[in-house]
Amino acid sequence: MKYAYYPGCSLERNAAAYDHSVREVSDLLGIKLQEIDDWNCCGATEYFSQNELAACAVIARNLALVEPQTDQIVAPCAACYLNLAKTDKLMVDHPEFGKEVNQCLAAGGLKYEPGRVTVRHMLDVIVDDIGETAVRDKVVRPLAGLRVAPYYGCQVVRPIDNNDNPEYPMKMDHLLNWLGAEVVDYPVKAHCCGGHLTQISEPQAFELIRRLLQNAQDYNADMIICMCPMCQLNLDGYQSRVNGFFGTEFKLPIMYFTQMLGIAFGIDPQKLGFGKELVTAMPVLEAKLGGLLV
Amino acid sequence: MADKIGIYVCHCGSNIAGTIDVEEVARWAGKNIEGVVVSRDYKFMCSSLGQQMIEDDIKNEGLTGVVVGACSPHLHEKTFRNACKRAGLNPFLCQMTNLREHVSWVNSDKAAGTKKAKALIFAAAERVKRQKPLEPMEVEVNPATLVVGGGIAGLQATLELADAGYPVYLVEREPSIGGHMAQFDKTFPTLDCSACILTPKMSEVGQHENVTLLTYSELEEVSGSVGNFKVKIRKKARYVDEDKCTGCGICIEKCPRKVIDNAFEAGMGYRKAIYSPFPQAVPRIPVIDTENCTWFTRGKCRVCSKVCPTDAVDYDQKDETVELNVGNIIMATGWKLFDCKRIPQYGFGRLANVYTSMEFERLCNAAGPTSGKIVMRDGKTEPKSVAIVHCVGSRDVNFNPYCSAVCCMAALKFGHLVLEKTKAEVYSFYIDIRTPMKEYEEFYQRLLGEGMHFIRGKVAEVTDAARRPEEHGKLIVQAEDTLLGKQRRIPVDMVILMGGLEPQADAKELGLKCGISCSMAGWYTERHPKLDPVATMTDGVFVAGVCQGPKDIPAAVAQGAAAAARVAGMIAKGIVTIEPIVASIDEENCSGCRICNDLCPFNAIEYDEEKKVSRVITALCKGCGTCVAACPAGVITGAHFNNEQIFAEIDGILWDANPQAEVEIASV
Amino acid sequence: MSNENFDPIIVGFFCNWCSYRAADLAGSARIKYPSNVRIIRVMCSGRVDPTFVLKALADGADGVMIAGCHPGECHYINQNYKAMRRYEMLKHTLSAMGVEPERVRLVWASAAEGQQLAEAIDELVGDVRRLGPLHWLQNWDENGQRQKALDDIVKEHEEAMEVSA
């Protein structure tokens, strides 16, 4: 199966572990990812509220760059995924607006026909296109005994029909189950991590992060598994600040679901970007999965 | 015989004459349409004088056909057909054409309206020349009635008919009659004990000399038509001989196998593998649940058989099919509760102390698993606070758009019971409180006085993820209070989800068996939503209770009684007339291809294996004409809508059109 | 071909239960729509023999509207589905005969949808007006879609036979 691949800026830097593990796992599962040549930033969450037309044009440029023989684009980052999908939908639903976006693209000699490319999230590709049997077949190191809390965040699940319940998604729960892990069914799995609120108002952002960590810990999770670089950054990068702020002692590793797939598939943890996280995952992995990670 | 057609164009005051030159239309028709011998316009054709004019013309001129250009035939077709009949002309030789609703009222250009009116009159005249006299058919009505469903609506219908002296077969799929009402503790707004008012009716039905009870049975097949239905009922094997069993209950007492009762006790209590759903069950004959019975699963035990004093247990019993002849059918198949797990963020099935409304009914029922004590899942702790969530699955575009009609009142009832039996605070999360029936609003006011809290907002989630110290160990109900304009989080011990009412899972399938259809939501479609809410489009099939749409007990009882009254009326009259608009097959020319056989949803076309031809069973045919249109040999005729008549109508309606192409259809 | 002053004649075949009553309702509600549609009442949209449509077009109608109850709401359970299937076949036949299939339209109108029915009539009259008078003979040979339409008929027929078998 062949897809255009849109890594997005985060995956080049802070979420490099996500990028590495996506590529490794895709190789193993026979998912052919062709990185879009000369892709640009999606504008993240803020640009839309500044200037919708410009924001859409920036995003649509990536869609326009998808080769004509490919009609699916995969984005692992939740914000990238949402922005690409939203732009396509806006252009389809509002043809006049679509024309304006195309006028912008024309300045760069590009054109995008709304609806031509289907925007997919990495999780949907693995769960829906690859499916349970193929995933289970590849598992060589089951994650038995590891209590994982799937964390969906708010961007991927809500507005777009991707065959899951937006209020209480289950897709990653199923996937982690296939890997043999003990999946923690905890209620805040689709609540917001605060996004860029850490840059605006720390107390509010920290409270949102604390709720997630607290609830996962209350349900005895060993680690939180996420699918968005922003979520990972907030929960991992700010974990010590949150501890300092509230006097808590959270020590929860925050990993990408593709990293867990990679571990279960027997891929070298180094290649999957293990060790890049700030709250290290190694001790709990070694404790629960034994000496498998050597 | 030469055609003698009379044309009558109505002014309808100025309703038609305002935008159609009616005098011109009448004059023109008299001159230009072949066979027209009189053509008149008149102020009000439906008045007695107008009708008299038509009758006089029929008698004096010897009219062979009448065309009335007036309002919709749905309004006055009967009026003019009767006028013709009085004057000795077969009513089916009268054709109405709709000059008011279809022309004058939708158009303001008088020239265009007049032109269109001429075309419609021309079409009707061409058609009426080819119409044939038809006579309605009469059939006798079998006085026996089948009632499907032994809930309160079905019980009421059964009793009304049985008390009137007519035989009734009552079919119920559960082991006992009683329906959902038997599960309830109290009934709103009077708070009568549900069992106290229901069980007397149940035993009356059980003992009635005119009632044949078929419990633990399913409706399998319906054939025939109004007056003479043939139905097949499958009596599921109870493994207990109904004739021998005395209902002593010793088998139940001694049965060693305990099973969670997901039906009557809504999963809140246990029953045995041989069981009767509840103590007042009618009939009191138990059934064996073969999925759980130790004898059926492991080939050991037979305790029930050993202890039975009358030797009634019969492990070899088989399902049995009973064939019945009835004149009418009343469908009272009820409803099922919305599956609250479909809204995972409300936590049912995940968070222990989230209850469905049906679970809570059992919880506060004096005969229920806790003997009516309101306690949490641990079986002993009384809740200090209870949240009641309205509209779970109802009034929600993601699930059911309709209002389930009873949940607001049931929620108020629950609130009252909690306040009466415990010291708990009660919070109701509602969208709108709907209390429209007699003494319902008063009950709401009473609960306001009793201190139940009302928060206007649809609940976003029920969670155990505490944020504040006082939330620890509680269920937190989060909603936007739309009156305050604020998010609220109420920590409680217990949550009750007021699940909506949904059609039975097999309602559609069951409906098709007797030729009735369902609305988009899955409720049975009544003949008219306001003026005929108990009859259906299939003559002889009636609906009662929630299967026709959400309603409370008084409404279900009223509808059950109304359906019975309609049936009783038909039985009393003894005969029904059937519209003569039916299809017929010219057997001489039928090739026996059988294309028509599968097209008929009423199974009105049978195939004669011997003669190798298809034949219409006139009594079953509803006259839709689909088979007529489909017959490749063109040998099916639809009475009153045959090809010749419709072709003539097309010719007439296009009298002023200019054929562009002289293509013969036959040459294609 | 298109002509602003062209006043098309459209024949309507309306089922007795829903769409004829929708037209009644449009009248009672005094909703105005073009007087180009002339309605013939049939008991069910399932009664509409494709021959009726062809005859109407051959006799000089510029368009045809078939109207029935919404799927799932048919008075005769599901006969409107049969109308729907015939309509799909009929469209190919029309193309094969050089008639623009847009001239013939199947619409659903419940007895409560007077407004929606009027809008559908507006739309059809507008579309037929744009198409101009029916050029059946001219299109018979000129229309390049004809062979494709004939092929489609054969294909649909084969599929239909598979289903009913």
Coordinates of N, CA, C and O in Angstrom, one line a residue, chain C residues 79-140:
Chain C
Q79 N -42.9 -0.8 -2.9 CA -43.0 -0.7 -4.3 C -42.3 0.5 -5.0 O -42.0 0.4 -6.2
N80 N -42.1 1.5 -4.2 CA -41.4 2.7 -4.7 C -39.9 2.3 -5.0 O -39.3 2.9 -5.9
Y81 N -39.4 1.2 -4.4 CA -38.0 0.8 -4.7 C -38.0 0.2 -6.1 O -37.1 0.3 -6.9
K82 N -39.2 -0.4 -6.5 CA -39.3 -1.0 -7.8 C -39.3 0.2 -8.9 O -38.7 0.1 -9.9
A83 N -40.0 1.2 -8.5 CA -40.0 2.4 -9.3 C -38.6 3.0 -9.5 O -38.2 3.3 -10.6
M84 N -37.9 2.9 -8.4 CA -36.5 3.5 -8.5 C -35.6 2.6 -9.4 O -34.9 3.2 -10.2
R85 N -35.8 1.3 -9.3 CA -35.0 0.5 -10.2 C -35.3 0.7 -11.7 O -34.5 0.8 -12.5
R86 N -36.6 0.8 -11.9 CA -37.1 1.0 -13.3 C -36.5 2.3 -13.8 O -36.1 2.5 -15.0
Y87 N -36.5 3.3 -12.9 CA -36.1 4.6 -13.3 C -34.6 4.6 -13.8 O -34.3 5.2 -14.8
E88 N -33.8 3.9 -13.0 CA -32.4 3.8 -13.4 C -32.3 3.2 -14.8 O -31.5 3.6 -15.6
M89 N -33.0 2.1 -15.1 CA -33.0 1.5 -16.4 C -33.5 2.4 -17.4 O -32.9 2.6 -18.5
L90 N -34.6 3.1 -17.1 CA -35.2 4.0 -18.1 C -34.3 5.1 -18.5 O -34.3 5.5 -19.7
K91 N -33.4 5.6 -17.6 CA -32.5 6.7 -18.0 C -31.6 6.2 -19.1 O -31.3 7.0 -20.0
H92 N -31.1 5.0 -19.0 CA -30.2 4.5 -20.1 C -31.0 4.4 -21.4 O -30.5 4.7 -22.4
T93 N -32.2 3.9 -21.3 CA -33.0 3.7 -22.5 C -33.2 5.1 -23.1 O -33.1 5.2 -24.4
L94 N -33.5 6.1 -22.3 CA -33.7 7.4 -22.9 C -32.5 7.9 -23.6 O -32.6 8.4 -24.7
S95 N -31.3 7.7 -22.9 CA -30.1 8.2 -23.6 C -29.9 7.5 -24.9 O -29.5 8.1 -25.9
A96 N -30.2 6.2 -24.9 CA -30.1 5.4 -26.1 C -31.0 5.9 -27.2 O -30.7 5.8 -28.4
M97 N -32.1 6.5 -26.8 CA -33.0 7.0 -27.8 C -32.8 8.4 -28.2 O -33.6 9.0 -28.9
G98 N -31.8 9.0 -27.6 CA -31.5 10.4 -27.9 C -32.2 11.4 -27.1 O -32.3 12.6 -27.4
V99 N -32.8 10.9 -26.0 CA -33.5 11.9 -25.1 C -32.6 12.1 -23.9 O -32.1 11.2 -23.3
E100 N -32.4 13.4 -23.6 CA -31.6 13.7 -22.4 C -32.3 13.1 -21.2 O -33.4 13.5 -20.9
P101 N -31.6 12.3 -20.4 CA -32.2 11.7 -19.2 C -32.7 12.7 -18.2 O -33.6 12.4 -17.4
E102 N -32.1 13.9 -18.2 CA -32.5 14.9 -17.2 C -33.9 15.4 -17.4 O -34.5 16.0 -16.5
R103 N -34.5 15.0 -18.5 CA -35.9 15.4 -18.7 C -36.9 14.6 -17.9 O -38.0 15.0 -17.7
V104 N -36.4 13.4 -17.5 CA -37.3 12.6 -16.7 C -36.7 12.5 -15.3 O -35.5 12.2 -15.1
R105 N -37.6 12.8 -14.3 CA -37.0 12.8 -13.0 C -37.9 12.1 -12.0 O -39.1 12.1 -12.1
L106 N -37.3 11.3 -11.1 CA -38.0 10.6 -10.1 C -37.8 11.4 -8.8 O -36.6 11.7 -8.4
V107 N -38.9 11.8 -8.1 CA -38.7 12.5 -6.9 C -39.5 11.9 -5.8 O -40.5 11.2 -6.1
W108 N -39.1 12.0 -4.6 CA -39.9 11.5 -3.4 C -40.5 12.7 -2.7 O -39.8 13.7 -2.5
A109 N -41.7 12.6 -2.4 CA -42.4 13.7 -1.7 C -43.4 13.1 -0.7 O -44.3 12.3 -1.1
S110 N -43.2 13.3 0.6 CA -44.2 12.8 1.5 C -45.4 13.7 1.5 O -45.3 14.9 1.0
A111 N -46.5 13.3 2.1 CA -47.7 14.1 2.1 C -47.5 15.4 2.8 O -48.3 16.4 2.6
A112 N -46.4 15.6 3.5 CA -46.2 16.8 4.2 C -45.2 17.7 3.5 O -44.9 18.8 3.9
E113 N -44.8 17.3 2.3 CA -43.7 18.0 1.6 C -44.2 18.8 0.4 O -43.7 18.7 -0.7
G114 N -45.2 19.6 0.6 CA -45.7 20.5 -0.4 C -44.7 21.5 -0.9 O -44.5 21.6 -2.1
Q115 N -44.0 22.1 0.0 CA -42.9 23.0 -0.3 C -41.8 22.4 -1.1 O -41.4 22.9 -2.2
Q116 N -41.3 21.2 -0.6 CA -40.2 20.5 -1.3 C -40.7 20.1 -2.7 O -39.9 20.2 -3.7
L117 N -41.9 19.7 -2.9 CA -42.4 19.2 -4.2 C -42.4 20.4 -5.1 O -42.0 20.3 -6.3
A118 N -42.9 21.6 -4.6 CA -43.0 22.7 -5.5 C -41.5 23.1 -5.9 O -41.3 23.5 -7.1
E119 N -40.6 23.0 -5.0 CA -39.2 23.3 -5.4 C -38.7 22.3 -6.4 O -38.0 22.8 -7.4
A120 N -39.0 21.1 -6.3 CA -38.6 20.1 -7.3 C -39.2 20.4 -8.6 O -38.5 20.2 -9.7
I121 N -40.5 20.8 -8.6 CA -41.1 21.2 -9.9 C -40.4 22.4 -10.5 O -40.1 22.4 -11.7
D122 N -40.2 23.4 -9.7 CA -39.4 24.6 -10.2 C -38.1 24.2 -10.9 O -37.8 24.6 -12.0
E123 N -37.4 23.3 -10.2 CA -36.1 22.9 -10.7 C -36.2 22.1 -12.0 O -35.5 22.4 -13.0
L124 N -37.2 21.2 -12.1 CA -37.3 20.4 -13.3 C -37.8 21.3 -14.5 O -37.2 21.2 -15.6
V125 N -38.7 22.2 -14.2 CA -39.2 23.1 -15.2 C -38.0 24.0 -15.7 O -37.8 24.1 -17.0
G126 N -37.2 24.4 -14.8 CA -36.0 25.2 -15.2 C -35.1 24.4 -16.0 O -34.6 24.9 -17.1
D127 N -34.8 23.2 -15.6 CA -33.9 22.4 -16.3 C -34.4 22.0 -17.7 O -33.6 22.1 -18.7
V128 N -35.7 21.7 -17.8 CA -36.2 21.4 -19.1 C -36.2 22.6 -20.0 O -36.0 22.5 -21.2
R129 N -36.5 23.8 -19.4 CA -36.5 25.0 -20.2 C -35.1 25.2 -20.8 O -35.0 25.6 -22.0
R130 N -34.1 25.0 -20.0 CA -32.7 25.1 -20.5 C -32.4 24.2 -21.6 O -31.7 24.5 -22.6
L131 N -32.9 22.9 -21.5 CA -32.7 21.9 -22.5 C -33.4 22.3 -23.8 O -33.0 21.8 -24.9
G132 N -34.5 23.0 -23.7 CA -35.2 23.4 -24.9 C -36.2 22.3 -25.2 O -36.3 21.3 -24.5
P133 N -37.0 22.5 -26.3 CA -37.9 21.5 -26.7 C -37.2 20.2 -27.0 O -36.1 20.1 -27.3
L134 N -38.0 19.1 -26.9 CA -37.4 17.8 -27.0 C -37.0 17.5 -28.5 O -37.8 17.7 -29.4
H135 N -35.8 17.3 -28.7 CA -35.3 17.0 -30.1 C -35.0 15.6 -30.3 O -33.9 15.1 -30.5
W136 N -36.0 14.8 -30.2 CA -35.9 13.4 -30.1 C -35.2 12.9 -31.4 O -34.2 12.2 -31.4
L137 N -35.8 13.3 -32.6 CA -35.3 12.7 -33.8 C -33.8 13.1 -34.1 O -33.0 12.3 -34.5
Q138 N -33.6 14.4 -33.9 CA -32.2 14.9 -34.2 C -31.2 14.2 -33.4 O -30.2 13.8 -33.8
N139 N -31.5 14.0 -32.1 CA -30.6 13.4 -31.2 C -30.4 11.9 -31.4 O -29.5 11.3 -31.0
W140 N -31.4 11.4 -32.0 CA -31.4 9.9 -32.2 C -30.1 9.4 -32.8 O -29.5 8.5 -32.4

